[in-house]
CSV table of C-alpha atoms in Angstrom, one decimal:
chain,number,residue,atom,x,y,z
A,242,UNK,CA,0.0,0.0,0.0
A,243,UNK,CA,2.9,2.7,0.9
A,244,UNK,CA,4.5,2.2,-2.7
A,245,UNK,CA,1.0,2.7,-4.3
A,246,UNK,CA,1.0,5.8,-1.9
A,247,UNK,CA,4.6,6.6,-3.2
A,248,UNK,CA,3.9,6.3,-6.5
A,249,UNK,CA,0.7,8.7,-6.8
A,250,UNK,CA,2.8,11.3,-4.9
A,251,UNK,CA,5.3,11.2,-7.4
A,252,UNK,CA,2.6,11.4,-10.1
A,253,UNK,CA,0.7,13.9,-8.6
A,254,UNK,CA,4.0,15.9,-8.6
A,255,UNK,CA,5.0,15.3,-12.1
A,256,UNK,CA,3.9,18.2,-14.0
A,257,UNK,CA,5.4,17.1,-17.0
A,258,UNK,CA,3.6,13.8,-16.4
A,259,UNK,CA,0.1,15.4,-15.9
A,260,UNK,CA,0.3,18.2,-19.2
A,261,UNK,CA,1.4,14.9,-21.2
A,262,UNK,CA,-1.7,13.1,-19.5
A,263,UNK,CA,-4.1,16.9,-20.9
A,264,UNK,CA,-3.1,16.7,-24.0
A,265,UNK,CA,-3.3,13.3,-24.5
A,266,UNK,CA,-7.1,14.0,-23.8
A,267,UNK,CA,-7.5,16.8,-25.9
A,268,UNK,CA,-5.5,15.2,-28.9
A,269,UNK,CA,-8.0,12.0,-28.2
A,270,UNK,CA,-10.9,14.0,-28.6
A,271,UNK,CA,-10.2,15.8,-31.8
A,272,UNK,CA,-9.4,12.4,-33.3
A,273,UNK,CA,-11.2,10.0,-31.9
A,274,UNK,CA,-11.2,7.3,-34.9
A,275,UNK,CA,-7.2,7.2,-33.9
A,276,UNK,CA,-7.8,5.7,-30.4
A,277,UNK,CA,-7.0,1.8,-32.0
A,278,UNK,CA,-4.1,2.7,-33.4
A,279,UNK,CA,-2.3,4.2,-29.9
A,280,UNK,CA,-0.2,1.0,-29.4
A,281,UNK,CA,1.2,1.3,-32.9
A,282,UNK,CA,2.1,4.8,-31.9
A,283,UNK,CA,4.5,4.2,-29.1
A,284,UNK,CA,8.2,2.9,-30.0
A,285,UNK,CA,7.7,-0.2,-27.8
A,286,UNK,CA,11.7,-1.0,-28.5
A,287,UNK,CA,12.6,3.0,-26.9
A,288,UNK,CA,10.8,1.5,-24.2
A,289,UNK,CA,12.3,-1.2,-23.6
A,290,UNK,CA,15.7,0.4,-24.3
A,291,UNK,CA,14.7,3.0,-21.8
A,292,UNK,CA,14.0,0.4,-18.9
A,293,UNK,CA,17.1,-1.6,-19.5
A,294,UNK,CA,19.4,1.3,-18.7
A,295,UNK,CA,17.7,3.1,-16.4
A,296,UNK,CA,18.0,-0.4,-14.2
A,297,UNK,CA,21.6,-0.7,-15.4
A,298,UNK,CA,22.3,2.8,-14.5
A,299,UNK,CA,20.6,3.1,-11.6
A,300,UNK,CA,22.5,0.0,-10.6
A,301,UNK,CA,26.1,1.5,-11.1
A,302,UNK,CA,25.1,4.4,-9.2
A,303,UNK,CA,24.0,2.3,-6.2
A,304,UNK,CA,27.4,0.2,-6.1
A,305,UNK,CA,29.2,3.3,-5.6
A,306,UNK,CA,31.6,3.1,-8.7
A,307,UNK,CA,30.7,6.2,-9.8
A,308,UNK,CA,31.0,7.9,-6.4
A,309,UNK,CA,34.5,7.1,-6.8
A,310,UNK,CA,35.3,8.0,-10.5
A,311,UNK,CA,34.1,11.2,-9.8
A,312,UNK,CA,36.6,11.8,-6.8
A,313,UNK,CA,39.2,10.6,-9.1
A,314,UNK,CA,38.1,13.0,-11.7
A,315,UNK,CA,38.2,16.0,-9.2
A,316,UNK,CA,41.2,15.2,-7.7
A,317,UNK,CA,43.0,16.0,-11.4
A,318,UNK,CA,40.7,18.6,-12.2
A,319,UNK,CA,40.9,21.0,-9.9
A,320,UNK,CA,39.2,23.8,-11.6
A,321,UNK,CA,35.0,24.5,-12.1
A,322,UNK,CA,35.8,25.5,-15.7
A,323,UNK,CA,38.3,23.0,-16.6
A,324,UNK,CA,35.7,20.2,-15.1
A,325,UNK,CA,33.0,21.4,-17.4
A,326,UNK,CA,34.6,21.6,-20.6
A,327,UNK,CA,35.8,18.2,-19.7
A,328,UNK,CA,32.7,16.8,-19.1
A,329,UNK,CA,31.0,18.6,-22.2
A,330,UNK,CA,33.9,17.0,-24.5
A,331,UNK,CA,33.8,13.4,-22.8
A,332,UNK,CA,29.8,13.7,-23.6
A,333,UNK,CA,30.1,15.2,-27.4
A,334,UNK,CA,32.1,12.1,-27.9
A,335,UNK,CA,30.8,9.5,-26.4
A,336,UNK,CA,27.1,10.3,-27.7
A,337,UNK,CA,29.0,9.8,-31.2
A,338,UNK,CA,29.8,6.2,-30.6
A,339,UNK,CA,27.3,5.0,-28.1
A,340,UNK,CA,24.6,7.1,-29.0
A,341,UNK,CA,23.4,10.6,-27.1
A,342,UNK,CA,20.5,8.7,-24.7
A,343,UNK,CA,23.1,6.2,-23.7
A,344,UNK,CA,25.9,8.9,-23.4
A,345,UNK,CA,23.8,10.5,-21.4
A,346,UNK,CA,23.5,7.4,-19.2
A,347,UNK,CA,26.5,7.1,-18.4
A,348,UNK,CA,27.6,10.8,-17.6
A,349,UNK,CA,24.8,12.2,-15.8
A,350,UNK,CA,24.8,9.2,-12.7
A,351,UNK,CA,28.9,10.1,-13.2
A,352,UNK,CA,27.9,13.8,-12.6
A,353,UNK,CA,25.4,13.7,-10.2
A,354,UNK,CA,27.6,11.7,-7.9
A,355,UNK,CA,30.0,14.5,-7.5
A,356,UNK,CA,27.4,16.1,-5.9
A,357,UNK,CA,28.7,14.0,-2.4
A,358,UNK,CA,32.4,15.4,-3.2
A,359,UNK,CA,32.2,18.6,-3.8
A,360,UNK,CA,30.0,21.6,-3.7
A,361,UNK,CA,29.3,21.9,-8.1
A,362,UNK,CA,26.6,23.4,-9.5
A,363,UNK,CA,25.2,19.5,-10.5
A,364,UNK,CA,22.0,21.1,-12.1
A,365,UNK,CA,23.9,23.1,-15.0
A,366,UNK,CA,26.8,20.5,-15.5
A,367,UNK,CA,23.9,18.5,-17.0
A,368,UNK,CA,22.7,20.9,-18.7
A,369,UNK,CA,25.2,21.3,-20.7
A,370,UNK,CA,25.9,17.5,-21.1
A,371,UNK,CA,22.8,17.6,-22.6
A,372,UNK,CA,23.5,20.0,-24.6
A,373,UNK,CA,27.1,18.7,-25.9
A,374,UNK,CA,25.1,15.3,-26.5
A,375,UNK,CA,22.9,17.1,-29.2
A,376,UNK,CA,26.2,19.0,-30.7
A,377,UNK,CA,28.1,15.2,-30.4
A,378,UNK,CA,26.4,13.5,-32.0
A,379,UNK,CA,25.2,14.9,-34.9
A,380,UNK,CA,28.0,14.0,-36.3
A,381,UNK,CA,27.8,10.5,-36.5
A,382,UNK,CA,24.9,8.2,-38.5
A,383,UNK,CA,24.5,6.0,-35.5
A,384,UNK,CA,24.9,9.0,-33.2
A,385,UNK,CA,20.9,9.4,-32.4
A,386,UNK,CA,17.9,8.0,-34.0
A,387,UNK,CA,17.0,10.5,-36.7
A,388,UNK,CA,20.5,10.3,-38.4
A,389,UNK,CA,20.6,6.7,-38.0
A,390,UNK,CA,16.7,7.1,-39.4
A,391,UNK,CA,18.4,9.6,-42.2
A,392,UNK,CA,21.3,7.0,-43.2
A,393,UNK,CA,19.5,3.9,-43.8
A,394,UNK,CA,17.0,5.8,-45.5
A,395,UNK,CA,19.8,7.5,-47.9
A,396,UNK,CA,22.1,6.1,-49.9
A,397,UNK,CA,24.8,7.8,-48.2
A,398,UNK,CA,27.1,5.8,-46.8
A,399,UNK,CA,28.7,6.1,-43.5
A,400,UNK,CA,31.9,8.3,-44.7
A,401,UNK,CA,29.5,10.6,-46.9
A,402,UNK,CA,27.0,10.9,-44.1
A,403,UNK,CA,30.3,11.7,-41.1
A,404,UNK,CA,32.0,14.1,-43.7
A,405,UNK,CA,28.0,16.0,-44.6
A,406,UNK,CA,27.7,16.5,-40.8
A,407,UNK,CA,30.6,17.1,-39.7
A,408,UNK,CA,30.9,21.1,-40.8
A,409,UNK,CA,27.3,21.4,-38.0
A,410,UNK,CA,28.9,19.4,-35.5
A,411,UNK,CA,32.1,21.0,-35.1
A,412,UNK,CA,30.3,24.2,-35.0
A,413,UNK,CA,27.8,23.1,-32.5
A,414,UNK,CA,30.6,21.4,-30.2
A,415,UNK,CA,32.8,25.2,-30.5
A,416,UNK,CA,29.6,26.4,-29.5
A,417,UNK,CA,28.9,25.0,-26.4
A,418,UNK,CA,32.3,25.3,-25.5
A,419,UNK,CA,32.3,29.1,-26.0
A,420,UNK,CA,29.6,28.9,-23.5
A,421,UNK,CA,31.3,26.9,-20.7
A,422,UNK,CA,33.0,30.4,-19.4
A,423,UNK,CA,29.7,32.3,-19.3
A,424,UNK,CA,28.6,29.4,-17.0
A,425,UNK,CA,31.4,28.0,-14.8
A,426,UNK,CA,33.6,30.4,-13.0
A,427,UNK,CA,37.6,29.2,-12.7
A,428,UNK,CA,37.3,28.6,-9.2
A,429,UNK,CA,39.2,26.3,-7.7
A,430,UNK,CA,36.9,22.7,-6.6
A,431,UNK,CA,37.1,22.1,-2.9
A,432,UNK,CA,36.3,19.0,-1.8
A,433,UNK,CA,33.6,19.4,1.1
A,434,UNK,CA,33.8,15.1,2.3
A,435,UNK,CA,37.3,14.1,3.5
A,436,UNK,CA,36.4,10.8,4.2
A,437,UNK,CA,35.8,9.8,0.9
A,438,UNK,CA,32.7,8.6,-1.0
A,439,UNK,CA,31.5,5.4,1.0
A,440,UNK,CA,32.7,1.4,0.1
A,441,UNK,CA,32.1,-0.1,-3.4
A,442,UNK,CA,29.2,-2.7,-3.5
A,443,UNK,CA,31.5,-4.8,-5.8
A,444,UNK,CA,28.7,-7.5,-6.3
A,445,UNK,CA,26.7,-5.0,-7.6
A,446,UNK,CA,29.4,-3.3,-9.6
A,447,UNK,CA,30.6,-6.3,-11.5
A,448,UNK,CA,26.9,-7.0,-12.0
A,449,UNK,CA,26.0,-3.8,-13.5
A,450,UNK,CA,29.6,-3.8,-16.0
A,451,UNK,CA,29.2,-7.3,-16.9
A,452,UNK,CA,25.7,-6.4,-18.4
A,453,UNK,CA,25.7,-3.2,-19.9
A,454,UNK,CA,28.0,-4.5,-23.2
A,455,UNK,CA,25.2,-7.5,-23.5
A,456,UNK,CA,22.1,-5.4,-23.0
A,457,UNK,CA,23.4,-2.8,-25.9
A,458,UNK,CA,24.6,-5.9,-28.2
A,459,UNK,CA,21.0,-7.5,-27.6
A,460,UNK,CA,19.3,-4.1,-28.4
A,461,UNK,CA,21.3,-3.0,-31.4
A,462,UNK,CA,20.3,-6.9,-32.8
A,463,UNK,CA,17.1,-6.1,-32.0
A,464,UNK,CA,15.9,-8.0,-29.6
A,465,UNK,CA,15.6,-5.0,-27.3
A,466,UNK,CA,12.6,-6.2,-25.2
A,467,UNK,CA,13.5,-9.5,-24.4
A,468,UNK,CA,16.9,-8.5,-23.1
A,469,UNK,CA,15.4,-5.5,-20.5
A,470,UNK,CA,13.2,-8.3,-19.5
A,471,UNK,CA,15.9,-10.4,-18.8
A,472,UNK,CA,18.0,-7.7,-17.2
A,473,UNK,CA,14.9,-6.8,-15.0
A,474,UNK,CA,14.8,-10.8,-13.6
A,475,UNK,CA,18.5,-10.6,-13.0
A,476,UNK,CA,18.3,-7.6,-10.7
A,477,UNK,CA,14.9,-8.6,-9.3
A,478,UNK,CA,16.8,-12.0,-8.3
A,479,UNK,CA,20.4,-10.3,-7.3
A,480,UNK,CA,19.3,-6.6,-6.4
A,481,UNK,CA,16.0,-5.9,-5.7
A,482,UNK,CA,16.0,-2.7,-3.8
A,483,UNK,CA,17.8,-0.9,-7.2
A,484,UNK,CA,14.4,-2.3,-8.7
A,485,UNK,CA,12.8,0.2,-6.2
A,486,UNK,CA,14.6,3.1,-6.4
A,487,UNK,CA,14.3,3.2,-10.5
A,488,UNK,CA,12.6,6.1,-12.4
A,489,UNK,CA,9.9,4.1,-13.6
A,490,UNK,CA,7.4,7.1,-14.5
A,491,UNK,CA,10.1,8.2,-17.0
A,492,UNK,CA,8.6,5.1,-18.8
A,493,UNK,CA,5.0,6.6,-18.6
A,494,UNK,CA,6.1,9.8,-19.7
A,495,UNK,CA,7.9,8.5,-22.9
A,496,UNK,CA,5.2,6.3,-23.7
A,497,UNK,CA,2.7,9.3,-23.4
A,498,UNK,CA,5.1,11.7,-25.3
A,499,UNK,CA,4.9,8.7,-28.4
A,500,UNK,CA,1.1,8.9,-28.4
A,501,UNK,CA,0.9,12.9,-28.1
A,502,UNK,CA,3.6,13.0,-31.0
A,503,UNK,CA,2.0,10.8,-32.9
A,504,UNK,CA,-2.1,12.1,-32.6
A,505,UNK,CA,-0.5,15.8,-33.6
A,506,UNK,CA,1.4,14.5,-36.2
A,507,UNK,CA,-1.6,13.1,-37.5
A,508,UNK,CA,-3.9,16.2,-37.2
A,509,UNK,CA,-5.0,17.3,-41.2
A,510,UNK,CA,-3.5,20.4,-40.5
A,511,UNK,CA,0.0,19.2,-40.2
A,512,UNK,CA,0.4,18.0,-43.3
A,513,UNK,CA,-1.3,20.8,-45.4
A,514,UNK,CA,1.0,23.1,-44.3
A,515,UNK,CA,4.3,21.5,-44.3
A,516,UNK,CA,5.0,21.1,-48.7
A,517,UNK,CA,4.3,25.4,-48.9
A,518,UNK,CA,6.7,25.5,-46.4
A,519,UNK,CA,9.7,23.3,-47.4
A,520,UNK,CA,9.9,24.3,-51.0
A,521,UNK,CA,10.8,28.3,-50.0
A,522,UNK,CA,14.6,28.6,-49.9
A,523,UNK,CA,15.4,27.9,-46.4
A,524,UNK,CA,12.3,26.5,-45.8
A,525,UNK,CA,13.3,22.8,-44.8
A,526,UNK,CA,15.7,24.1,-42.7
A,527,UNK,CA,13.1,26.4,-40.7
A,528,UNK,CA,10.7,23.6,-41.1
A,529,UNK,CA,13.2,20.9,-39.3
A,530,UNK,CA,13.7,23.6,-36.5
A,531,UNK,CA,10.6,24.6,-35.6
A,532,UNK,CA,8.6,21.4,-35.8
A,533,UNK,CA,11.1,19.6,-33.4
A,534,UNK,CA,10.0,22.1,-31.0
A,535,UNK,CA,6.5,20.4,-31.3
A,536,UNK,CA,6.5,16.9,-31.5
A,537,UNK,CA,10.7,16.1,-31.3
A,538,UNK,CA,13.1,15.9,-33.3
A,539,UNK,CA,12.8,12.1,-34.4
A,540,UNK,CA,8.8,12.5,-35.0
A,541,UNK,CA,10.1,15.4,-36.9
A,542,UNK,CA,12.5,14.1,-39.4
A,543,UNK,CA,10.1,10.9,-40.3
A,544,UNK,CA,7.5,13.6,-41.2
A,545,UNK,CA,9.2,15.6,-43.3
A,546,UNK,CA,11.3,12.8,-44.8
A,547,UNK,CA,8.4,12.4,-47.1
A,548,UNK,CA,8.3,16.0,-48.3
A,549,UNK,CA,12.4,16.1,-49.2
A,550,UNK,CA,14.7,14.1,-51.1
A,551,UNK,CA,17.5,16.4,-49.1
A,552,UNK,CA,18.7,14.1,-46.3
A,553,UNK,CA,21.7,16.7,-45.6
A,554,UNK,CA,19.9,19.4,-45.1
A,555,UNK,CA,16.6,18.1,-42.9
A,556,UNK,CA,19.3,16.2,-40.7
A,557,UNK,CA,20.7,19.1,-40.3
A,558,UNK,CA,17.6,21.1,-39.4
A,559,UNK,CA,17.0,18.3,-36.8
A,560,UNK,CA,19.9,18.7,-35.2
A,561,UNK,CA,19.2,22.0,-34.8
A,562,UNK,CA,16.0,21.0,-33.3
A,563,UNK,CA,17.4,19.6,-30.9
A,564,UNK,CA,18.0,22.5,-28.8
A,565,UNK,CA,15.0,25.1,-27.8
A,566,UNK,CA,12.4,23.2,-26.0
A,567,UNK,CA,13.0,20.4,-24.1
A,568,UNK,CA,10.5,18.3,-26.3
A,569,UNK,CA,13.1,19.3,-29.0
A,570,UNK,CA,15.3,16.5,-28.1
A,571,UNK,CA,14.3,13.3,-26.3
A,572,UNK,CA,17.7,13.0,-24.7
A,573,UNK,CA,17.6,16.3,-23.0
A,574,UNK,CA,14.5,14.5,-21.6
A,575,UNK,CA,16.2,11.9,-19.8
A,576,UNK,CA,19.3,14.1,-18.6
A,577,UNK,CA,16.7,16.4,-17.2
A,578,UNK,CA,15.2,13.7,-15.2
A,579,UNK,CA,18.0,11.8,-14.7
A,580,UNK,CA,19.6,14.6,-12.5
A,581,UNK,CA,16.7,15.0,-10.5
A,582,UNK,CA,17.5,18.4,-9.1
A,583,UNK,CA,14.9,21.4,-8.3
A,584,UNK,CA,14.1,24.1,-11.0
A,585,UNK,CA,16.4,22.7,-13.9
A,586,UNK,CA,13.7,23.4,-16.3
A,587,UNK,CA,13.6,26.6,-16.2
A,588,UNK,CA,17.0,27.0,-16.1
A,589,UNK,CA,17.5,24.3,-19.4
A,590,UNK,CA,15.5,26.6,-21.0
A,591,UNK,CA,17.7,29.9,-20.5
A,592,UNK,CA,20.6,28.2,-22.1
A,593,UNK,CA,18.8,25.9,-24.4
A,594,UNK,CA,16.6,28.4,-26.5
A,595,UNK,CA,19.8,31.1,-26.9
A,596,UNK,CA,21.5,28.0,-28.5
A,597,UNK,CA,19.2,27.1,-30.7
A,598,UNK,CA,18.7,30.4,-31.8
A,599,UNK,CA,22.4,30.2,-32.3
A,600,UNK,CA,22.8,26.9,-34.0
A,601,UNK,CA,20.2,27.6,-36.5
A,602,UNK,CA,21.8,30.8,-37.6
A,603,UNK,CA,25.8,28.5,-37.5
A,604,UNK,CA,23.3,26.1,-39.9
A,605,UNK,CA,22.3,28.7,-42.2
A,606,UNK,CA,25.7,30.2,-42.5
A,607,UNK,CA,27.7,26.7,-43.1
A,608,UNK,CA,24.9,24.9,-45.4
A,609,UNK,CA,25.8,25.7,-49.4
């Protein structure tokens, strides 16, 4: 009964959770006829994906491994400023091999854990991780799922596609960087707990390691829901309380943000509007922008996929999308709830929509 109790609090306290839940209402009502195809809707495999590495996560950060790489980091960073570019660059690219969601994965539990080491400003570190994520990986097809979307879709192969990005991602990488001193003073890092982070759960460690190469191997084969469920029964039999301390509402709220993406998508409107728009010079470009703002910028390049034979230019406007709005990009998403600290909405949103802004002005200098 107390972890139903637990859980309505925390839903009752999810405003992002509860607009999703309104305008899944209103969407429903405008299009009712739709209401059979919802499951069809929702990228059951993100799901899955999701699940898998928010357990796996959530299990590194209980053994304490990442309590202690981020004392090791500090000890040979010993600047705020320094720290932040690092973390910014180690993000950019990562999300370029591994992908920005599970970049993110991996950094933000790594960054929030300095939070028992040192007095940081946590919040804005992972702000712009998410940010460098975004900038990272835009430069590689597998780096997110619209380029990877874009790729297979092209006949581009994987040089082409890395040498066509790579002009926006360098660009958008220099750009966050430029940022780093506007938000991180060069103060020196004191560490504010002598006695050191506490002992490594090495059972749990080794546990956590040993699966995360498996679980992404599984995935990228795709048979992404049958290895979260087996990674769910191995921690359920071997470490049940990180079971209980998961973000499992994340889950709702992606699964809502699929349906809500995918009724306006749908709406008549959307698609009378779009072909005016993408044939004026520019047009994609703005088009790519703006309508990740709305429904996200992989909702956003399937749509428009079918207006354009130009896969350069609408991945670039995607990647553009990215920033702005924190619907723009579903990784921004998960670092924002990964990091689980007061007011870093509204905070994302004074750096993120001056980027975008930015980036789409870098895009329409650099494209020919």
């Amino acid at each position: 009964m107390s972890t139903v109790r637990f859980f309505l609090g925390r839903l009752a306290e999810d405003r992002l959770l509860l607009a999703l839940l309104a305008v899944f209402g209103v969407l429903l009502v405008l299009d009712p006829a739709r209401a059979s195809a919802l499951p069809a809707l929702v990228d059951w495999r993100t799901i899955a994906a999701l699940a898998g590495l928010l357990v796996l996560s959530r299990g590194l950060e209980d053994s304490g491994v990442l309590a202690h790489a981020g004392r090791w980091l500090l000890t040979r960073v010993h600047g705020e400023r320094r720290l932040a570019a690092a973390l910014v660059l180690f993000a950019a690219a990562l999300s370029a091999v591994v992908t920005n969601d599970v970049a993110l994965f991996i950094v933000v539990p790594l960054t929030v854990s300095l939070c028992g080491a040192a007095r940081l400003p946590v919040g804005r570190l992972v702000i712009f991780e998410a940010l460098a994520v975004n900038a990272g990986s835009t430069l590689s097809p597998v780096g997110n799922p619209q380029n990877l979307f874009l790729w297979q879709s092209s006949t581009a192969g994987f040089v082409e596609f890395t040498l066509a990005m790579l002009p926006l991602a360098a660009a958008l990488l220099v750009l966050i960087l430029a940022l780093v001193p506007l938000g991180f003073p060069a103060r020196r890092i004191d560490l504010t707990d002598p006695s050191g982070p506490r002992p490594l759960d090495r059972r749990l460690m080794w546990l956590s390691l040993a699966l995360y190469a498996p679980f992404l191997l599984a995935a990228e084969a795709g048979h992404t829901v049958w290895a979260a469920v087996a990674v769910i029964a191995l921690y359920l039999g071997c470490a049940r309380r990180v079971l209980r301390e998961v973000d499992w509402l994340l889950l709702l709220v992606f699964v809502l943000m699929f349906a809500d993406l995918g009724l306006l998508a749908g709406l008549p409107w959307m698609a009378g509007i779009v072909p005016g728009l993408v044939e004026q010079p520019g047009g994609l470009l703005l088009a790519g922008a703006a309508l990740s703002q709305v429904i996200s910028n992989v909702p956003a390049t399937i749509f428009l996929d079918a207006f354009t034979d130009d896969w350069r230019t609408l991945a670039w406007a995607v990647a553009v999308g990215g920033f702005g709005t924190a619907i723009g990009s579903l990784a921004s998403l998960i670092a924002l709830r990964l990091a689980r600290q007061p007011g870093l909405w509204r905070e994302f949103h004074l750096w993120s929509l001056p980027v975008l802004l930015a980036a789409f002005g870098l895009a329409w200098w650099l494209l020919p």
